Structure formats: C-alpha cells, structure tokens
Amino acid sequence: MGYTSKAVSLTLTERFIEQVLVRPSQPAIIQDSRCITYSQLDLYARLVASQLSTRNLPVEGPVVVLTCPGIEHIVAQIGILYAGGTVLPMDPDLADGEIRSRLEAAGAKYLISDTLNSGRCSAQYNMVLNGNDTLLKFTEEQLEVVSFPILAKFPIQVAQEHRSHIYFTSGTTGVPKAVQILAQGITRLQNLWIPTGTTTTSISKRPQMIGHINNVSFDASILDIWVSLIDGCTIAVLARDLLFDPHRFVSALKEKSVTALFITSSLFNVVARADPSAFSSCDTVYFGGEVASLSAVKEVLQNGPPGRLINAYGPTEFSVFATVHVVTMDDVDKERLPLGKPLMHTDLYLLNDSLEEIEGEGSGELAIGGAGLARGYLNDIKKTNKSFILIPNKRFPGQWMRVYLTGDLVERQGDGELVWRARLNNEVKIRGYRVNLDIVEKNLMRSGLLVSAAAIKLPSPDGSTASLVAAVTMKNSNPKNVQTLLRQATSNLPKYMIPRIVVLDSLPLNRNGKMDRRALELLLHKGDERDDFQDKLAEFRR
C-alpha cells in the first residue's frame, strides 16, 4: 500500500526539520482562533530546548508535560526532543496524586506545564509556558536573552534508538505499565496520513488536516502530533469533550475541515450509529484499539464512506501501529475484519504454546518484531523479560530475534489474512467454568442487532458469587430483538457462557475513548441497588 517510503534513516526531529524547510509558512497547528506555522513551531521548540539545556537536561532525561492539549503541549514535546530528552505526556484530567505518582515512578526531575496546570505538582526543574495568545509574547521575551547561534544548535544529534516517549498504559491488569517508545518506532509510521489510494475516490491531492482528539497520554496521540508533522500536515486541535457527544463531534469535523483522523473502535461505533455519513468528507479514517462492530463498518461503507476506512492494529509496546487494512464491503460480507499487512520494518509471527512459529493456516499468539519494538517497561525487568522475548530467526539460522508477545489470539486463514480472535488473558472463572469474554462478545455482535457489547464478570455486592453479564447497545431496543439475541446466543454458545443481557443507551468510555469496564461494573452495581434501575435499563433475563 506504500504507507512508508523512506528507510529508517533520518531521525524523528530531522524529519520534522525537513518539513519546516519545505513549508515554513504553512499552518502547523490550528487551535480555535490561534494558528502557528511550521517555522514558528520550530522556533518555539528551540526556545524550550534552550531552557532545558541550560538546566542540564541529560540525554533521555524524562520531562513531564502537564498542559492542556494543543499548541503549548506540542511545542513542549518538540522542544524536549530537540534537547535530547524523553517526553512523558501527562493527562491533565488525572488526579494530582496520580500525576505525582507517575512523575516519581519515571524518576522525572523536569516538568513543563501551562498556566492552568502550573500549581498542581512540581519537580526539581519547572518551566511554565504561557497560554493562549501570550505564547508569541513568551517568544519575544526569550529572544531578548537567547541568541540565534544558541538556538541553532538544536535539535541535538541523537541515535535512532533514542527513547522519545514514555507512556503509561491503561493495562489489562489494571496496573499501569510505563512503556518506553523509541524514535525509530515513530519514524517508520511516516506517510500514514498521505492518501496513496482510496476505495471510493481518486487519490486526494488536497492538504491534509488531521483531527487531534486523542488523549495526549494515549500512544495514539503520536499519530495526531508527530506523524502529522513529519507528513507535513496541519493539526486541527479538537475539544476532548466532543468524544462524549457524537453529533457535536460530527459537526466539528466539518467545521474544522478535518480530512483525516484516528479514533478508537468504541468511538467509531458510537459515531457510526449517530451519523453513518459522518466521515464522508474525510480522505482517511483509522479506527482501532479494540474490535470494531461489523454493523457499524457496514453502515459507514454504505452511507458515504471516507476515501480510506482503515482497521489499524498494534499495541503500545510496538509504537502504536503494526498492521493496517483498508476495509471494504467484501470484509463485511465475509464477517471479518483482517488485521492487514505489516507496516514497514515490521515482522509478524504466530506462535504455538511452545513459542514455536506456526506455518500456514492456524491460530496462535501473535508476536511482533521490528523497528517499532519498545525498549521495554521502565524499571521493570521482570515484566519486560516476560513480554519481550527471543525466538529463533529462521531467516538467519543460529541467530535470535527479539519480539513482543501481544497476548492476542490470532488466526491465519486460508487466504493468508490474519484475523483477531480473543485476548489470551481475558478469561474469567464463573461457577467453575472458564469463560473468554471476547468470545462471548463476538458471538453477540455476530447477531447484527447490536452497536456494541461488553461482557464482564459481575461480582455480587457481598462478593460471595459472580455472574456473567453482557451490557449491550442495540440498533433497535425492541424487546423482541433482545429475545432474538438470546436465542442466537443459546444456539452458538455453551450454557455456561450465555450472559445476562442488560441494554444501555451507551457504554462508558475511558479518557482514551476505549471501553471502560470498571465504570461499567460500577454502573451495573449501582443499577442493581436502585429501585428505579428499570427506568434507565431494559433488562432481560434468560
């Protein structure tokens, strides 16, 4: 598909500088009424780098960025890499205690904040970026004391394996892990935003406006920020609260002239339900992070799809994306969403229980190797060695290669396509039976009656028992459809895997736009305790 054209040679900051030289006066970021060009962004970043350098920031020294999303945050990220540091993006919506905990866990001595967040926590070295329209004033003031020769030494030279970012994952275990992303894992993503071919229209030649809505502490924001900039695009900063109002979200896409974006599968499902033509003006829409609803994909494809609707797959431990697949109606007809082909400098392996490679058709755990591999988990050698392993290199007998074990059960089908099946660690034990929640959800979604589904193990209030519950949102909440759903589940699943069905208007999403299962559990518990629960939920038991 031609997603990447360059070998991993130029560093991440060098690729950004290339774009600064080619398009100095092009808008780099648009946020509300504010706009800065590529040359201005480069200058602001050099000023930040200069300030960090005077405070002796070591190479790969972690710098926490605690700002609202937008211009100041992006300036800070670039400035940190210009100075040779490591970016630790922090979600400003986190509690102060959690922010301090992550700062301490990373051993961060440097903190960049904006005026809104400057008093929330502190480090050994603190820098405050003025917000709103005073950023230009900040620049002018700094220019009085910083000479251009000093600024010219940035960005400093670093290796391809430079640790560019640290991201705390949400973690399937509930305990965040600090993943160390390398710059080369980001540079291999170059050209993801450049339309190289479309499913419905000719190749777009218009400038690309990338919607930046992903949480800055979510690795997908790398696409919004860094891939946009090294692709020479303009970043349109979208308000985060749009995630929870699909109609306003759709309006914002058109108002901001957004041509491309990445959203989580959960958000994609919600938007497709609210307005299946929402992405019709876009050249490229990526969705991923979870399994998307085939019915949602079908609705979008049949009601004015974007030029390219792309299913993207990849863990944080492999720098956002490993594979991509342009979705078509043929996929819907075959009732599958292939993971697609590996991106440049990416190798995929299916492994059996003995960690031996599976050839041809079959199912096994997906392992990924290549330039996108993270260095590992910060200060956790045990977890790193468990997830990042060495396997025999069949291309070079006698040698070994490093791969990441994804924990995903994947099937290679007869035509060679890889299809995600379940999380290997997403099993729960209910009444003595092992139940894979992903399999329950997939069987329910196969009915074609649902927009989304989430199966959970719901303990009783006293914790003595537990039941299998599936919260669903339906295309049509007619009680007969729920009964049909249960009949189909009964015919496709063993009795112990048939859940209690709870119909909701929507499923809760976390800060990253993914399904929030903890919030769902609390919601269901709260509902069980309230007399008016039936006013909010239509609950049907088998």
XYZ file of C-alpha atoms in Angstrom:
542
model
C 0.000 0.000 0.000
C 3.010 2.299 0.209
C 2.417 3.597 3.700
C 6.111 4.315 4.193
C 8.619 5.270 1.547
C 11.824 6.022 3.468
C 14.051 3.623 5.283
C 14.504 4.365 8.954
C 17.492 6.663 8.413
C 16.702 10.252 9.347
C 15.861 10.788 12.996
C 12.439 11.920 14.141
C 13.452 15.544 14.683
C 15.368 15.612 11.386
C 12.210 14.575 9.573
C 10.315 17.387 11.240
C 13.058 19.866 10.255
C 12.696 18.651 6.656
C 9.068 19.763 6.713
C 9.973 23.103 8.321
C 12.347 23.802 5.421
C 9.828 22.736 2.774
C 6.753 24.523 4.186
C 7.874 27.249 6.641
C 4.727 29.387 6.297
C 2.178 26.548 6.233
C -0.038 26.303 9.323
C 1.289 23.533 11.567
C -1.376 23.744 14.289
C -4.797 25.372 14.375
C -6.494 25.650 17.754
C -9.694 27.675 17.969
C -8.728 31.158 16.692
C -4.987 30.522 17.072
C -2.653 29.339 14.347
C 1.110 28.817 14.217
C 3.212 27.945 11.194
C 5.898 25.301 10.825
C 8.660 27.898 11.177
C 7.064 29.372 14.308
C 6.633 25.920 15.817
C 10.292 25.175 15.145
C 11.350 28.453 16.788
C 9.189 27.922 19.887
C 10.554 24.386 20.240
C 14.148 25.650 20.050
C 13.389 28.105 22.843
C 12.047 25.316 25.036
C 15.084 23.177 24.177
C 17.390 26.050 25.108
C 15.734 26.427 28.501
C 16.013 22.688 29.179
C 19.636 22.681 28.050
C 20.573 25.464 30.471
C 19.146 23.262 33.211
C 21.415 20.382 32.154
C 18.766 18.002 30.863
C 20.574 14.680 30.296
C 20.115 12.617 27.151
C 16.861 10.672 27.514
C 16.075 12.552 30.700
C 12.291 12.244 31.220
C 10.356 15.519 31.081
C 6.726 15.554 32.202
C 4.406 17.645 30.031
C 1.383 18.734 32.048
C -0.575 21.079 29.808
C -3.936 21.235 28.123
C -3.911 19.568 24.681
C -2.922 21.834 21.823
C -0.222 24.287 20.828
C 1.653 24.535 24.139
C 1.708 20.770 24.573
C 3.049 20.137 21.071
C 5.673 22.888 21.416
C 6.822 21.238 24.641
C 7.078 17.781 23.063
C 9.190 19.006 20.162
C 11.367 21.129 22.439
C 12.079 18.154 24.691
C 13.231 16.015 21.765
C 15.258 18.926 20.363
C 17.102 18.974 23.697
C 17.637 15.198 23.632
C 15.157 14.354 26.370
C 12.254 11.930 26.682
C 8.645 13.108 26.592
C 6.332 11.913 29.368
C 2.896 13.255 28.335
C 0.501 13.618 31.247
C -3.279 13.713 31.037
C -4.330 16.919 32.850
C -7.597 15.221 33.832
C -5.726 12.811 36.110
C -5.897 13.419 39.847
C -2.926 15.307 41.293
C -1.922 12.255 43.323
C -1.795 10.047 40.223
C 0.255 12.648 38.359
C 2.785 12.795 41.201
C 2.876 9.002 41.367
C 3.737 8.702 37.673
C 6.278 11.503 37.864
C 8.037 9.694 40.713
C 7.788 6.288 39.011
C 9.572 7.700 35.962
C 12.164 9.496 38.060
C 11.321 12.728 36.245
C 13.144 15.823 37.517
C 11.816 18.156 34.822
C 8.261 19.435 34.414
C 6.735 21.660 31.737
C 3.253 22.987 32.439
C 0.940 25.752 31.285
C -0.553 28.469 33.456
C -3.698 26.427 34.082
C -1.796 23.424 35.492
C 1.360 25.022 36.884
C 0.479 24.711 40.568
C -0.633 21.099 40.598
C 2.727 19.432 41.195
C 6.384 20.289 40.965
C 9.700 18.745 40.046
C 13.308 19.724 40.606
C 13.186 21.879 37.455
C 9.927 23.545 36.423
C 9.041 25.503 33.302
C 5.722 27.241 32.649
C 4.588 28.034 29.115
C 2.248 30.986 28.908
C -1.057 30.062 27.370
C -3.430 31.419 24.776
C -2.246 34.450 22.781
C 0.694 35.157 25.096
C 2.832 32.414 23.562
C 4.167 34.879 20.991
C 4.977 37.307 23.812
C 6.817 34.471 25.536
C 8.875 34.014 22.392
C 9.760 37.682 22.069
C 10.822 37.881 25.716
C 13.044 34.853 25.346
C 14.620 36.226 22.168
C 15.913 39.178 24.158
C 18.135 36.888 26.202
C 18.713 33.959 23.836
C 20.838 34.475 20.740
C 20.171 32.727 17.462
C 23.545 30.887 17.460
C 22.470 29.234 20.695
C 19.133 28.226 19.181
C 20.843 26.938 16.034
C 22.470 24.029 17.879
C 19.075 22.398 18.298
C 17.972 19.755 17.702
C 20.954 17.940 19.144
C 22.069 14.757 17.404
C 20.664 11.543 18.886
C 20.543 7.910 17.793
C 17.646 6.221 16.021
C 17.191 4.154 19.182
C 16.699 7.304 21.245
C 13.925 6.910 23.815
C 11.478 9.562 22.650
C 8.407 8.877 24.811
C 7.183 7.101 27.916
C 3.519 6.096 28.010
C 1.705 4.615 30.961
C -0.660 2.016 29.549
C -4.136 1.567 30.974
C -3.151 -2.064 31.476
C -5.453 -5.073 31.178
C -4.435 -5.958 34.734
C -5.455 -2.538 35.998
C -1.864 -1.668 36.934
C -0.327 0.896 34.523
C 2.998 -0.045 32.955
C 5.445 2.588 31.704
C 6.283 1.696 28.090
C 9.469 3.175 26.618
C 8.907 4.150 22.968
C 11.888 4.672 20.657
C 12.108 7.382 17.986
C 12.633 4.812 15.222
C 9.265 3.293 16.073
C 7.635 6.608 15.167
C 9.668 7.416 12.042
C 8.569 4.146 10.407
C 4.981 5.483 10.549
C 5.761 8.314 8.138
C 3.262 8.679 5.257
C 0.355 7.123 7.170
C -1.582 10.345 6.605
C -0.706 10.666 2.923
C -3.510 9.224 0.730
C -1.837 6.719 -1.596
C -5.060 5.317 -2.988
C -8.688 5.244 -1.988
C -11.569 2.844 -2.043
C -14.180 5.239 -3.389
C -12.464 8.237 -4.965
C -9.336 9.213 -6.831
C -6.186 9.972 -4.875
C -6.615 13.194 -2.909
C -4.130 15.981 -3.582
C -5.523 18.459 -1.081
C -3.585 19.478 2.048
C -4.310 17.152 4.931
C -5.965 18.497 8.088
C -5.526 15.937 10.877
C -8.034 15.910 13.714
C -6.207 15.806 17.062
C -8.686 14.427 19.595
C -6.763 11.586 21.216
C -5.659 11.911 24.821
C -2.055 13.125 24.946
C -1.207 10.326 27.407
C -2.586 7.746 24.920
C 0.019 6.478 22.439
C -2.395 7.098 19.535
C -1.700 10.818 20.018
C 1.655 10.109 18.338
C -0.342 9.850 15.112
C -2.145 13.127 15.790
C 1.051 15.002 16.607
C 4.284 13.504 15.319
C 3.123 11.593 12.253
C 1.070 14.622 11.207
C 4.130 16.868 11.435
C 6.615 14.584 9.669
C 3.984 14.122 6.950
C 3.713 17.894 6.503
C 0.068 18.076 7.555
C -1.827 20.663 9.596
C -3.075 19.625 13.034
C -6.608 20.695 13.950
C -6.998 20.533 17.730
C -10.442 19.208 18.676
C -12.023 19.610 22.104
C -11.836 16.398 24.135
C -15.446 16.649 25.303
C -16.552 16.004 21.716
C -15.829 12.331 22.430
C -18.979 12.171 24.503
C -21.282 13.948 22.046
C -21.225 12.254 18.629
C -23.412 14.893 16.981
C -21.110 17.746 18.061
C -18.136 15.612 17.048
C -19.509 15.231 13.518
C -20.194 18.972 13.291
C -16.650 19.752 14.437
C -15.134 17.536 11.722
C -16.892 19.568 9.057
C -16.365 22.935 10.738
C -12.606 22.332 11.094
C -12.347 20.829 7.573
C -10.762 17.673 9.004
C -9.584 15.351 6.231
C -8.141 12.537 8.349
C -8.082 11.201 11.898
C -7.699 8.179 14.138
C -10.405 7.252 16.624
C -10.874 4.238 18.844
C -13.214 1.498 17.681
C -15.612 2.248 20.542
C -15.938 5.862 19.431
C -16.225 4.771 15.803
C -19.147 2.512 16.739
C -20.905 5.359 18.559
C -20.398 7.878 15.742
C -21.483 5.379 13.082
C -24.704 4.813 14.977
C -25.387 8.546 15.367
C -24.454 9.545 11.800
C -23.096 6.876 9.427
C -22.163 9.569 6.885
C -20.027 11.417 9.455
C -16.743 10.645 7.701
C -17.870 11.208 4.115
C -15.750 14.366 3.759
C -12.568 12.665 5.034
C -9.799 11.150 2.942
C -8.603 8.766 5.657
C -10.144 7.403 8.843
C -8.260 4.918 11.011
C -10.003 3.028 13.794
C -8.502 0.577 16.258
C -7.545 -0.161 19.834
C -10.450 -2.596 20.147
C -12.617 -4.713 17.874
C -14.988 -2.595 15.797
C -18.583 -3.547 15.127
C -19.068 -5.030 11.660
C -22.528 -3.499 11.556
C -21.004 -0.062 12.257
C -18.452 -0.599 9.488
C -21.225 -1.629 7.109
C -23.298 1.458 7.932
C -20.354 3.754 7.210
C -19.403 1.991 3.973
C -22.986 2.220 2.714
C -23.599 5.853 3.688
C -20.841 7.978 2.224
C -17.589 6.422 3.450
C -14.244 8.231 3.680
C -11.725 7.737 0.898
C -10.000 5.094 3.022
C -11.556 3.402 6.038
C -8.703 1.560 7.734
C -8.641 -1.025 10.503
C -5.398 -0.480 12.422
C -3.826 -2.868 14.901
C -0.907 -2.508 17.244
C -0.022 -2.397 20.944
C 1.721 0.478 22.712
C 4.697 -1.883 23.034
C 5.083 -1.681 19.255
C 4.754 2.078 18.858
C 1.049 2.454 18.027
C 0.540 0.508 14.770
C 1.882 -2.797 13.493
C -0.636 -3.569 10.727
C -3.287 -1.766 8.670
C -6.106 -2.948 6.418
C -8.326 -0.886 4.116
C -11.831 -2.146 4.893
C -14.276 -2.999 2.091
C -17.752 -4.488 1.810
C -16.060 -7.781 0.967
C -14.803 -7.892 4.563
C -18.322 -7.244 5.843
C -19.715 -9.991 3.616
C -17.083 -12.401 4.957
C -17.916 -11.264 8.516
C -14.325 -10.472 9.400
C -12.008 -7.502 9.867
C -8.486 -8.598 8.902
C -5.573 -7.108 10.783
C -3.998 -6.404 7.417
C -0.430 -6.192 6.222
C 2.541 -5.266 8.401
C 3.910 -1.757 8.108
C 7.482 -1.119 7.023
C 10.138 -2.647 9.307
C 7.501 -4.854 10.982
C 7.555 -8.663 11.228
C 4.645 -10.824 12.394
C 4.816 -14.343 13.846
C 2.131 -16.771 15.006
C 3.421 -18.859 17.900
C 2.057 -22.019 19.497
C 2.060 -22.772 23.227
C 5.712 -23.817 22.958
C 6.571 -20.468 21.337
C 7.307 -22.195 18.032
C 6.270 -20.490 14.806
C 3.085 -21.767 13.138
C 3.345 -22.102 9.370
C 0.302 -21.798 7.087
C -3.235 -21.811 8.456
C -3.787 -21.957 12.183
C -4.279 -19.994 15.376
C -1.757 -18.863 17.938
C -0.397 -15.939 19.875
C 0.715 -13.054 17.691
C 4.292 -11.899 18.243
C 5.702 -8.761 16.626
C 9.278 -7.811 15.831
C 10.991 -4.948 14.052
C 11.820 -1.265 14.381
C 8.623 -0.476 16.270
C 9.615 -2.520 19.319
C 9.663 -0.588 22.556
C 12.732 -0.792 24.763
C 10.590 -2.401 27.446
C 8.857 -1.397 30.665
C 10.573 1.308 32.673
C 12.236 -0.035 35.826
C 10.556 -3.442 35.483
C 12.979 -6.012 34.114
C 10.783 -8.943 35.165
C 7.761 -7.806 33.131
C 9.993 -6.762 30.248
C 11.638 -10.176 30.030
C 8.257 -11.886 30.216
C 6.726 -9.919 27.334
C 9.789 -9.206 25.152
C 11.444 -12.498 24.296
C 13.964 -14.014 21.897
C 12.871 -16.594 19.332
C 14.917 -18.437 16.659
C 15.466 -16.411 13.498
C 14.529 -18.690 10.606
C 15.961 -16.285 8.048
C 19.375 -16.496 9.690
C 19.806 -19.935 11.298
C 21.687 -19.848 14.562
C 20.618 -16.295 15.302
C 17.839 -14.995 17.520
C 15.398 -12.130 17.160
C 13.557 -10.056 19.742
C 9.755 -9.970 19.602
C 6.876 -8.748 21.725
C 4.235 -11.251 22.839
C 0.939 -9.429 22.288
C -1.307 -11.754 24.297
C -3.682 -11.783 21.316
C -5.057 -14.998 19.849
C -4.929 -14.549 16.071
C -5.979 -16.853 13.239
C -4.231 -17.071 9.881
C -6.918 -18.034 7.385
C -6.632 -19.876 4.090
C -6.116 -16.709 2.070
C -3.309 -15.627 4.368
C -5.293 -12.929 6.177
C -4.774 -12.547 9.914
C -7.947 -12.176 11.989
C -8.054 -11.277 15.684
C -9.973 -13.798 17.800
C -9.540 -13.035 21.512
C -7.280 -11.875 24.312
C -5.494 -14.840 25.824
C -5.686 -13.280 29.280
C -9.332 -12.219 29.036
C -10.652 -15.340 30.718
C -12.688 -15.322 33.900
C -13.908 -18.179 36.051
C -17.645 -18.315 36.732
C -19.249 -21.204 38.620
C -16.181 -23.327 37.950
C -16.118 -22.701 34.186
C -13.504 -20.722 32.287
C -15.166 -18.096 30.094
C -13.369 -15.995 27.483
C -15.200 -12.666 27.484
C -14.056 -11.773 23.965
C -15.693 -14.895 22.552
C -18.963 -14.035 24.304
C -18.884 -10.510 22.870
C -18.058 -11.677 19.346
C -20.950 -14.130 19.336
C -23.374 -11.444 20.477
C -22.110 -8.958 17.883
C -22.497 -11.554 15.146
C -26.270 -11.234 15.507
C -26.231 -7.934 13.620
C -28.628 -6.481 16.203
C -26.046 -4.590 18.260
C -23.973 -1.438 18.047
C -21.633 -2.577 20.820
C -21.296 -5.199 23.544
C -19.175 -5.659 26.664
C -19.163 -8.878 28.680
C -17.932 -8.740 32.269
C -17.792 -10.872 35.378
C -20.060 -9.051 37.844
C -19.489 -9.965 41.499
C -22.428 -9.792 43.875
C -22.368 -6.853 46.351
C -21.005 -9.097 49.118
C -18.522 -10.775 46.765
C -19.782 -14.270 47.530
C -20.930 -15.060 43.981
C -20.486 -13.725 40.471
C -22.496 -13.739 37.271
C -21.749 -13.286 33.578
C -23.325 -10.070 32.311
C -23.268 -8.535 28.843
C -24.096 -4.844 28.554
C -25.196 -4.012 25.019
C -26.373 -1.076 22.947
C -28.868 -2.027 20.282
C -29.776 -0.647 16.891
C -33.401 -1.098 17.881
C -34.250 -1.765 21.531
C -37.421 -3.664 20.727
C -37.805 -6.409 23.404
C -38.260 -8.966 20.637
C -34.751 -8.187 19.400
C -33.339 -8.948 22.837
C -35.147 -12.269 22.850
C -33.767 -12.982 19.371
C -30.287 -12.118 20.622
C -30.598 -14.586 23.492
C -31.910 -17.329 21.217
C -28.938 -16.899 18.905
C -26.537 -16.893 21.849
C -28.124 -20.093 23.140
C -27.610 -21.806 19.803
C -23.982 -20.676 19.442
C -22.590 -20.792 22.985
C -22.449 -23.417 25.725
C -24.930 -22.809 28.530
C -22.314 -21.559 30.993
C -21.271 -18.817 28.506
C -24.749 -17.361 27.984
C -24.795 -13.983 29.737
C -27.497 -11.959 31.379
C -28.285 -9.171 28.917
C -28.501 -5.547 30.044
C -29.471 -2.954 27.443
C -27.922 0.507 27.810
C -28.240 3.673 25.767
C -24.436 3.817 25.610
C -21.415 2.078 27.108
C -18.985 4.108 29.255
C -15.693 5.136 27.651
C -12.441 5.989 29.407
C -10.238 9.030 28.799
C -8.739 7.380 25.727
C -12.111 6.646 24.149
C -11.907 2.920 24.886
C -14.430 0.804 26.740
C -14.259 1.492 30.476
C -15.071 -1.877 32.026
C -14.507 -0.727 35.598
C -17.002 2.104 35.132
C -19.419 -0.369 33.557
C -19.130 -2.672 36.563
C -19.849 0.233 38.916
C -22.800 1.293 36.775
C -24.300 -2.192 36.845
C -23.774 -2.487 40.599
C -25.371 0.902 41.107
C -28.259 -0.139 38.926
C -28.848 -3.305 40.918
C -29.103 -1.233 44.092
C -31.584 1.342 42.802
C -35.307 0.871 42.666
C -35.586 2.955 39.527
C -32.997 0.914 37.664
C -35.642 -0.276 35.236
C -36.251 3.311 34.248
C -32.709 3.527 32.955
C -32.033 -0.007 31.727
C -34.144 -2.544 29.916
C -33.004 -5.783 31.491
C -33.972 -9.159 30.112
C -33.144 -12.467 31.711
C -32.982 -15.729 30.017
